[in-house]
Coordinates of C-alpha atoms and ligand atoms in Angstrom, one line a residue:
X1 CA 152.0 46.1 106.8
X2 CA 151.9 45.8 110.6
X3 CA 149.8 43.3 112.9
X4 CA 148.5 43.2 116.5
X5 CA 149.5 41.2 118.7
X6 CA 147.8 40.3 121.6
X7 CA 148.5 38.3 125.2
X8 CA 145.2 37.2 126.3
X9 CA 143.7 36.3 129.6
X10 CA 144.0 39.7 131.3
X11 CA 140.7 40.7 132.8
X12 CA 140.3 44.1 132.1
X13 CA 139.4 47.1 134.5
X14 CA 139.1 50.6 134.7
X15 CA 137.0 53.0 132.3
X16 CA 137.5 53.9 128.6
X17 CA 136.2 57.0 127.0
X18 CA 134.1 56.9 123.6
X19 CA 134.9 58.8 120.8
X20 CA 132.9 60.5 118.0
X21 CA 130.6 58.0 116.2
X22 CA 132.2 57.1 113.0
X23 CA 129.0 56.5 111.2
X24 CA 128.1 60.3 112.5
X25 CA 131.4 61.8 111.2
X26 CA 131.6 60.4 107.4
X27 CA 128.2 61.7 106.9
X28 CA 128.4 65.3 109.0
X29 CA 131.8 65.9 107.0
X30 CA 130.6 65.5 103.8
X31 CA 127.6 67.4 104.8
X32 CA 129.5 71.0 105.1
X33 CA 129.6 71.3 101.4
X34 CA 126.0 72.4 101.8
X35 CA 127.1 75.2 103.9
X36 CA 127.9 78.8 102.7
X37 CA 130.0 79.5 105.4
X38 CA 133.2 77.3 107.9
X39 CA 131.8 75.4 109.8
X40 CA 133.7 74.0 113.1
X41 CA 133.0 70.1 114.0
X42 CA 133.9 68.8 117.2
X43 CA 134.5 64.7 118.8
X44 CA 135.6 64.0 115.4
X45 CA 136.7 60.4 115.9
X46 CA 140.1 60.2 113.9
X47 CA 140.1 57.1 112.5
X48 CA 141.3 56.0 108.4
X49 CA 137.9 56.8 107.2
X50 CA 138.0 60.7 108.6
X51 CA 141.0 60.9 107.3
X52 CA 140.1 59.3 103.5
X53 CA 136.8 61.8 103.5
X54 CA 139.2 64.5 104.8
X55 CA 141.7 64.1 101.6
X56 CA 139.1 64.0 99.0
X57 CA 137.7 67.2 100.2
X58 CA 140.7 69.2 100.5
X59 CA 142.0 67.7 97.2
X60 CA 138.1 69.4 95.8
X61 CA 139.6 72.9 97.5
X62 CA 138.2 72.8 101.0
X63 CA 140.2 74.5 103.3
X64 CA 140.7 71.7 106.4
X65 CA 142.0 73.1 109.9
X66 CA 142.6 70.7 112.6
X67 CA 141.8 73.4 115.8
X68 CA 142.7 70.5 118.2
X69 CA 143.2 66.6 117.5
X70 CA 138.8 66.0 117.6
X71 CA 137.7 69.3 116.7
X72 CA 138.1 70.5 112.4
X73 CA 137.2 73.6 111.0
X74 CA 136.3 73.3 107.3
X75 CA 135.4 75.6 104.9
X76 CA 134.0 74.3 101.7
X77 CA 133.1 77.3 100.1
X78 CA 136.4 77.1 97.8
X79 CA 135.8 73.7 96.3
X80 CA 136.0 74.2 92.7
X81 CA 135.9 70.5 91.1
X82 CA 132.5 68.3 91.4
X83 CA 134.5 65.4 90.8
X84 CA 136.0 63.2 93.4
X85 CA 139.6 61.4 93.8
X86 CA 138.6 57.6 92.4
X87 CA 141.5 56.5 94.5
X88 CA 139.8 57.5 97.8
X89 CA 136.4 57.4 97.3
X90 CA 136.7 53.5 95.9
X91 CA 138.3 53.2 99.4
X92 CA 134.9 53.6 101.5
X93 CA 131.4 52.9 101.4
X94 CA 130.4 56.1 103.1
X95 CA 131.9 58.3 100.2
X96 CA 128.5 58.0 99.0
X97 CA 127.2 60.8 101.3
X98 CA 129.3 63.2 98.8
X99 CA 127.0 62.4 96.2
X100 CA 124.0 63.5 97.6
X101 CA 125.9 67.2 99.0
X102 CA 127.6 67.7 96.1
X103 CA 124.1 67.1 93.9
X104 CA 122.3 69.8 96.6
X105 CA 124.6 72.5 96.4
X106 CA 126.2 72.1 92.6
X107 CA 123.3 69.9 91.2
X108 CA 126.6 67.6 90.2
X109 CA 128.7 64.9 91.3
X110 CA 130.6 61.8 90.3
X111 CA 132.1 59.8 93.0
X112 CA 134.1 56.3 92.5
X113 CA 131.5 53.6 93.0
X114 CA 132.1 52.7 97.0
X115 CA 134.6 50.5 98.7
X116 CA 134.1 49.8 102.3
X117 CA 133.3 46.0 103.8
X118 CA 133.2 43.4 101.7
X119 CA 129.4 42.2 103.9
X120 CA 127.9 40.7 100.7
X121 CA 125.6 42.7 98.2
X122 CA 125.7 46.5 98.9
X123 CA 123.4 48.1 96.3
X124 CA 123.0 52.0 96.3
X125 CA 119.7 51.6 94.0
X126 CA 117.8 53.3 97.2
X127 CA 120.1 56.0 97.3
X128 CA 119.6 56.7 92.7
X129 CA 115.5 56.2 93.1
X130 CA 115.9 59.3 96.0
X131 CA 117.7 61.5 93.7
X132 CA 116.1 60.5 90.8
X133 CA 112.5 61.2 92.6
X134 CA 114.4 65.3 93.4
X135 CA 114.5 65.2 89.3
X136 CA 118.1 64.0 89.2
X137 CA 119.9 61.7 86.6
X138 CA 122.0 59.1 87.6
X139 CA 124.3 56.9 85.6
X140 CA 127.0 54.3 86.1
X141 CA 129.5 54.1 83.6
X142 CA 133.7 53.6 84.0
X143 CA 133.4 52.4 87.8
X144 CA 131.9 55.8 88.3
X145 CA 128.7 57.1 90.0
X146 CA 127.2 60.6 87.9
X147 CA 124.5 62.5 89.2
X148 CA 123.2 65.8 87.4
X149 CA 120.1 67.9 87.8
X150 CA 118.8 70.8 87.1
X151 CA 117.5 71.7 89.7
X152 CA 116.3 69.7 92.6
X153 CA 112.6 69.9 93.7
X154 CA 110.8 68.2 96.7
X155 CA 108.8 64.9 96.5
X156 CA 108.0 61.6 98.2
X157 CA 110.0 59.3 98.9
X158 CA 109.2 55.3 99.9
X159 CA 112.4 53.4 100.5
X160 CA 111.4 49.8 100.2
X161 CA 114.3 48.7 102.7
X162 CA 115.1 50.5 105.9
X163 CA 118.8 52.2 104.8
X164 CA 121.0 54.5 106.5
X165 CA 122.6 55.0 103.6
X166 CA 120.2 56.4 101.5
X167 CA 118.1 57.9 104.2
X168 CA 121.0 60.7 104.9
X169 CA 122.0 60.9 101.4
X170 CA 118.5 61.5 100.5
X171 CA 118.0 64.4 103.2
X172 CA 121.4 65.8 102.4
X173 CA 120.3 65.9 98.4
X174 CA 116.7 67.2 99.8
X175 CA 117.8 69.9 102.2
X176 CA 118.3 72.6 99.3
X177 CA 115.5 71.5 97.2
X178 CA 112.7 73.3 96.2
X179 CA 109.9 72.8 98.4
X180 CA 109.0 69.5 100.3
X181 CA 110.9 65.7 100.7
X182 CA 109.1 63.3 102.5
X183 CA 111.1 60.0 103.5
X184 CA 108.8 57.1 104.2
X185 CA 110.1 54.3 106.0
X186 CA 113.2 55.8 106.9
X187 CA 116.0 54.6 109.1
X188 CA 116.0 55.9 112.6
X189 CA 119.5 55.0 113.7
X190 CA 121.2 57.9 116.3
X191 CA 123.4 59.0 113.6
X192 CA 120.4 59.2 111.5
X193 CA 119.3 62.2 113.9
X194 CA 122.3 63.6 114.2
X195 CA 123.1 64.4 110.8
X196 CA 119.4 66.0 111.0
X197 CA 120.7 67.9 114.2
X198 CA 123.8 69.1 112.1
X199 CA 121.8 70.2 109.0
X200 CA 118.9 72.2 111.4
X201 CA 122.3 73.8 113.3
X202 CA 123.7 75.1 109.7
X203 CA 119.8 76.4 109.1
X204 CA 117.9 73.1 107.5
X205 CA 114.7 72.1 108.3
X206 CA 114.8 68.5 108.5
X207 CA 111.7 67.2 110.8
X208 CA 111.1 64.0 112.0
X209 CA 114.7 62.2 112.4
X210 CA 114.3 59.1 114.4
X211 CA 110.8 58.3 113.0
X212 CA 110.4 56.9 110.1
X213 CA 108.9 59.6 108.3
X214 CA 111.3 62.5 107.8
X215 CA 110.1 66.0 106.4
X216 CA 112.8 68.1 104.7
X217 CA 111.7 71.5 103.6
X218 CA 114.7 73.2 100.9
X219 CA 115.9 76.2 102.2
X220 CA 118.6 78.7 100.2
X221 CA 121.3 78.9 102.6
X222 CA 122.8 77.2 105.0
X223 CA 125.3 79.2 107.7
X224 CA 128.2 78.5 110.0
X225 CA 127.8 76.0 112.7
X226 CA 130.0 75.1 115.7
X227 CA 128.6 71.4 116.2
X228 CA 129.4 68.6 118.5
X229 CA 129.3 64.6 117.0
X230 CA 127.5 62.3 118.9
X231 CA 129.4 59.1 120.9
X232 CA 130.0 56.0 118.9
X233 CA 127.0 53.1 119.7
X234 CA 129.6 50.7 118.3
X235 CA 132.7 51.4 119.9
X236 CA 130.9 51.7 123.5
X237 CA 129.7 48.3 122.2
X238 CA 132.6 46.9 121.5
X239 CA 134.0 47.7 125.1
X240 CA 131.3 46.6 126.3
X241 CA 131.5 43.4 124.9
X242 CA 135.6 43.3 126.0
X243 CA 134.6 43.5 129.2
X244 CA 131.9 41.0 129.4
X245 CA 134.4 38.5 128.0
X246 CA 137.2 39.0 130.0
X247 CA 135.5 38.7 133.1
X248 CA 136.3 42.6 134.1
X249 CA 134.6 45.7 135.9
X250 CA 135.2 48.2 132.8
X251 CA 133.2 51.6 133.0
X252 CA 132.4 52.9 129.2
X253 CA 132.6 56.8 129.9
X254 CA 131.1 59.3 127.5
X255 CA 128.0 57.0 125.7
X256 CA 124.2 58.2 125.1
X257 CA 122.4 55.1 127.0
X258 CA 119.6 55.5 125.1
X259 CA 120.9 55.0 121.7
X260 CA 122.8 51.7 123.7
X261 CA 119.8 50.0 124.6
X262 CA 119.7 47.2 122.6
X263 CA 122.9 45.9 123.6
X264 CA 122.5 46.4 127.0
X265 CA 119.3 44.4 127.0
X266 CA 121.2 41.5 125.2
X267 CA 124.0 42.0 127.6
X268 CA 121.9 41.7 130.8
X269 CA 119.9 38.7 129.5
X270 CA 123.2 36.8 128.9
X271 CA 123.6 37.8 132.7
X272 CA 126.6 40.4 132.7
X273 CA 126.2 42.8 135.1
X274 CA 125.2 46.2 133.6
X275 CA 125.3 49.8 135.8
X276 CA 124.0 53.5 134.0
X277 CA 125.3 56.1 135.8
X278 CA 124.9 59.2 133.5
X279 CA 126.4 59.4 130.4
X280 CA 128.4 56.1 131.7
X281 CA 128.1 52.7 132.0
X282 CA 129.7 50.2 133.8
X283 CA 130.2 46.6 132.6
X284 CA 130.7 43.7 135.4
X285 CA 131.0 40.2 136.2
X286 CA 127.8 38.6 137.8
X287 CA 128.5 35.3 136.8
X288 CA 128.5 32.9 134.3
X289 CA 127.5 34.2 131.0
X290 CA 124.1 32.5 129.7
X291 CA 123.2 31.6 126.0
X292 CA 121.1 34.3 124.5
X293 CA 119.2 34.5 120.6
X294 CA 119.7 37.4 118.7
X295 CA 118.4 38.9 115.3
X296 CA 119.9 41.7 114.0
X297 CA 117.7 44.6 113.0
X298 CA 117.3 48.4 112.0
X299 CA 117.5 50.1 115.5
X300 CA 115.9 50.1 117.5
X301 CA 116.9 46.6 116.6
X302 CA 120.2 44.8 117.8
X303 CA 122.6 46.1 115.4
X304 CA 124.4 44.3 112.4
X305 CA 127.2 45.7 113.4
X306 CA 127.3 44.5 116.5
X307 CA 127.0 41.0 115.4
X308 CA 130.3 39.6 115.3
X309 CA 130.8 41.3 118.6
X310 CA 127.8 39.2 120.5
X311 CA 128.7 36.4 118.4
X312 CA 132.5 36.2 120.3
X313 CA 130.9 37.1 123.9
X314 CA 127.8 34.1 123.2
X315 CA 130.8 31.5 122.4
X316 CA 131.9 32.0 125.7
X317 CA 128.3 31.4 127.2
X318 CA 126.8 28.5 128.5
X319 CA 124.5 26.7 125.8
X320 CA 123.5 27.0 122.6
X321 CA 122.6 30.2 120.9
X322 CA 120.9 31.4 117.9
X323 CA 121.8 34.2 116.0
X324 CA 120.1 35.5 112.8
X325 CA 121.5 38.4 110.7
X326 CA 118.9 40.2 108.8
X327 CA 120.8 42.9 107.2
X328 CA 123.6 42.1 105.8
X329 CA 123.8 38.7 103.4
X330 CA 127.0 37.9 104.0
X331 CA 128.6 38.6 107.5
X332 CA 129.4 35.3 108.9
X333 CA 133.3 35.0 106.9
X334 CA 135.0 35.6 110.6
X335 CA 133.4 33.1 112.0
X336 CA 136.2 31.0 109.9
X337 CA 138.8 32.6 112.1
X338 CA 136.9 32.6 115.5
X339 CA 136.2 28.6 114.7
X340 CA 140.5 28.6 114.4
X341 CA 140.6 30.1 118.0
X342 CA 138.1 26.8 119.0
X343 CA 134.7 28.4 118.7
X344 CA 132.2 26.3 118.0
X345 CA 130.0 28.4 115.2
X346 CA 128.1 26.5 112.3
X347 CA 126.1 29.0 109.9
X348 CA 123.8 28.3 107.9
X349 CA 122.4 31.0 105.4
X350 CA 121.9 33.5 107.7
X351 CA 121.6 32.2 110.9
X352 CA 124.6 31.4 113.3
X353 CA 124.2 28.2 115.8
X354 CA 126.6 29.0 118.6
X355 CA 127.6 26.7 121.1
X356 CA 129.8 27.9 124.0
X357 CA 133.0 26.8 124.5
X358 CA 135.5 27.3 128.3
X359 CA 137.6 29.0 126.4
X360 CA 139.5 30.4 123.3
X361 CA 143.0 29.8 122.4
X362 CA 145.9 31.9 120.8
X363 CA 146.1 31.9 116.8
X364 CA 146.9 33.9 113.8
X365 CA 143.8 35.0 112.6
X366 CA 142.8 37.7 109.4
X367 CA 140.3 41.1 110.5
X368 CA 138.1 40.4 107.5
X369 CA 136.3 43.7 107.9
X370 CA 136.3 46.5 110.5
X371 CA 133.6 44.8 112.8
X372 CA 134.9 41.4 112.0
X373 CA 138.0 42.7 113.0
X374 CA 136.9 43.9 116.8
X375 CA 135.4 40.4 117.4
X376 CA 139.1 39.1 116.8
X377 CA 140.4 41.7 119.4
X378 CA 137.8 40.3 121.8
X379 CA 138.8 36.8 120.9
X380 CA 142.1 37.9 121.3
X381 CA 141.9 39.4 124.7
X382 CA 140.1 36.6 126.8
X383 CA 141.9 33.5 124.4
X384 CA 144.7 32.3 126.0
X385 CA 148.2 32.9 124.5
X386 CA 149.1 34.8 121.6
X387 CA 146.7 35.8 119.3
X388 CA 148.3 38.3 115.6
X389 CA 145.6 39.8 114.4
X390 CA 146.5 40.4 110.2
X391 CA 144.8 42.7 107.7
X392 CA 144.3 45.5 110.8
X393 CA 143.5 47.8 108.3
X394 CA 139.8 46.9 108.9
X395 CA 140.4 48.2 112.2
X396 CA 142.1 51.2 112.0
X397 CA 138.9 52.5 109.6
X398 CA 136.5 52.3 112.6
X399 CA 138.7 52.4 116.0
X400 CA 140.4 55.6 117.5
X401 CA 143.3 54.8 119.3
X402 CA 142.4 51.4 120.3
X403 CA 145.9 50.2 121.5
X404 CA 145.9 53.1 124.2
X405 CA 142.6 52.2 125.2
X406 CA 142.7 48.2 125.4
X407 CA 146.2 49.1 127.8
X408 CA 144.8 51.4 129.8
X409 CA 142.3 48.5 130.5
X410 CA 144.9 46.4 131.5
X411 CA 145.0 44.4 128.4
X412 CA 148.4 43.8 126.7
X413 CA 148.4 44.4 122.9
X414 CA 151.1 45.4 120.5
X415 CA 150.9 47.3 117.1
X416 CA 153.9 46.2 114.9
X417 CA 155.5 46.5 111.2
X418 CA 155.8 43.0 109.6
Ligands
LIG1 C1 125.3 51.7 107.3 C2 126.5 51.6 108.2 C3 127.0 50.2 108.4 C4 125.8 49.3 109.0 C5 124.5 49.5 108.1 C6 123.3 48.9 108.7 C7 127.5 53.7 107.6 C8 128.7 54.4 107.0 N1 127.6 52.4 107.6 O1 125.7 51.1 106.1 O2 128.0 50.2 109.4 O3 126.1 48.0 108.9 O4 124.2 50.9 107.9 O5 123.1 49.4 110.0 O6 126.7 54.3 108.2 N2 120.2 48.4 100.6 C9 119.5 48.3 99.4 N3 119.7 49.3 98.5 C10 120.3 50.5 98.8 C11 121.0 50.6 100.1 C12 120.8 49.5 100.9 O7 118.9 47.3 99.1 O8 120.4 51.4 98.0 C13 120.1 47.3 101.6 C14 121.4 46.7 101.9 O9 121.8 45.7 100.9 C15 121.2 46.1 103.3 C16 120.2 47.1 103.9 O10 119.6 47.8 102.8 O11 120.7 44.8 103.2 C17 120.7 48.1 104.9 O12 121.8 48.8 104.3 P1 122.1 50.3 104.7 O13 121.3 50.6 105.9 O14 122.0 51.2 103.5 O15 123.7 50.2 105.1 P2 124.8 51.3 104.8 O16 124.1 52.7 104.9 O17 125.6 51.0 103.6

């Protein structure tokens, strides 16, 4: 097991690059089991759930090729099993996006039922009516998720809750059907468009990512593609949010400010000092930081998994602030360990009452998920003394190289064995 450790109190500087979007990557990998060809993905972030999604495909018979440390060449053409590891697929929710490729191109699949954060109730009932709409059968029996169909033909679907989740899985089961798949109040999250924009590259013809009506005509075959990921909204974030707190001048290099927007606009009412230049943006200190409310929402909302990340910077704020989570049931658990650093939090249901505090101190504390886990390295950072950071697991599912990056920045920050 190892910990981080962190001295807090160092304002940080400088600039930090984004990698690959994570919630991009577990989706786009998956998603070259559609194609009849290798296909070459670059800006893949490599993180512990690239590397989970990487394993059960190879142990399925796709050939994996790292052509630098971001950029894989995979060829699924090989896979001969339909069935996935249930060691690694109960290790992450996003497994699920196997199911839906796999039911496309074999009309078969059984995954582990997912693993992932522990953010309360995380039903894939969205995801079954979708394939079941295509003319699939799903059943769960032995832990285990089974799809089968025939063969999958185009229809309407009406998701009832906005879901990234079963939006992609839908259009990855829809892109080889026969004939047309409408999505109906779909999610329009910039990953959502980007698997779209990966799909169309390979030869799909997805329509409509980013509204929430998406059009997916099947088509037979889908060909080699040589395709880029998009930055990660959440990492960017999460410097962002770093260097709010710690009272730094931190440019976030290599984000799309447009998919960034809702933070920003949080960020500049709470009065930090917010520059776009480009594909960059620089973070600053303009003074005090000012309370702010804050509901999370489907973007173009403020996003869930944000959160914990705002909720940090707004305990450092002057005032009281309000913030309600509307996605998730349960996400407030780390507020336990922000309230040991002297945060003053108080939930109830799910709404946060937030009332800032001069400072944070030094403490053991527990990541109890991945995002959870990035407020305690803000906490960390700008608490003073030591703050040991347990159950980094979380983290290393989400963050690429985040020791390098939080030095760099002039923070100080140790990974070690314990
Ligand atoms: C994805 C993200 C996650 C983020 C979340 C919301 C990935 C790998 N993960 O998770 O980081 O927090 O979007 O932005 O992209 N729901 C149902 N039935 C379903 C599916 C979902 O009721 O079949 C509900 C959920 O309980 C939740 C809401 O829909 O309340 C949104 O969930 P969803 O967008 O599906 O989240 P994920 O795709 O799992």
């Amino acid at each position: 097991m190892e910990k981080y450790v962190i001295h807090g109190g160092k304002v940080l500087n400088g600039s930090v690059t984004v990698s690959g979007a994570k919630n991009a990557a577990v989706a786009i990998i998956p998603a070259v089991v559609l194609c009849d060809e290798p296909c070459i993905i670059e800006n893949v972030p490599m993180i512990r759930d690239i590397e989970i999604l990487i394993k059960i495909l190879s142990e399925m018979g796709a050939e994996i090729e790292f052509l630098d440390k971001n950029t894989v060449k995979l060829d699924c053409t090989k896979i001969h099993t339909t069935s996935c590891s249930y060691e690694y697929t109960s290790k992450m929710r996003a497994s699920y996006y196997i199911l839906g490729a796999m039911l496309s191109k074999y009309g078969q699949a059984d995954i582990a039922l997912p693993g992932g954060c522990n953010l309360g109730n995380r039903p894939m009932d969205l995801h079954i009516k979708g394939f079941e709409k295509l003319g699939a059968t799903v059943e769960i029996k032995g832990g285990k998720i089974i799809a089968r169909a025939e063969a999958l033909k185009g229809n309407n679907v009406f998701l009832d809750t906005v879901s990234v989740g079963a939006t992609i899985n839908i259009m990855l089961a829809a892109v080889k059907a026969e004939g047309l798949t409408v999505i109906e109040n779909a999610a329009k999250e910039p990953h959502i468009v980007d698997v779209a924009n990966f799909l169309n590259s390979m030869g799909a013809n997805v329509k409509g990512a980013g509204t929430d009506v998406i059009r997916i005509k099947g088509v037979e075959k889908l060909k080699a593609t040589h395709y880029s990921v998009i930055p990660d909204q959440i990492e960017a974030g999460t410097y962002m949010v770093m260097a709010a707190a710690t009272g730094g001048d931190v440019t976030v290099k290599n984000v799309i400010p447009k998919h960034m927007e809702p933070i920003t606009a949080k960020l500049r009412e709470m009065n930090v000092g917010v520059e776009i230049n480009g594909d960059a943006i620089r973070i600053f200190k303009k003074g005090p930081l000012n309370k702010a409310n804050v509901k999370t929402m489907p973007y173009p909302g403020f996003p869930t998994d944000m959160q914990p990340l705002i909720v940090t910077l707004l305990s450092l704020a002057n005032g009281v602030s309000t913030v309600i989570e509307n996605v998730w049931d349960s996400r407030f658990k780390y507020t336990e360990e922000l309230k040991k650093m002297g945060a003053k939090i108080s939930i109830n249901g799910n709404v946060a009452i937030v009332e800032g505090v001069e400072a944070l101190y030094g403490s053991p504390v527990l990541a109890t998920d991945l995002r959870a886990g990035a407020a305690m390295l803000v906490a960390g950072l700008v608490a003073e003394g030591k703050t040991e950071i347990m159950d980094i697991y979380h983290i290393d599912r989400g963050y690429e190289k985040v020791v390098d990056k939080i030095e760099a920045l002039g923070g100080t920050i140790r990974r070690i064995s314990i």
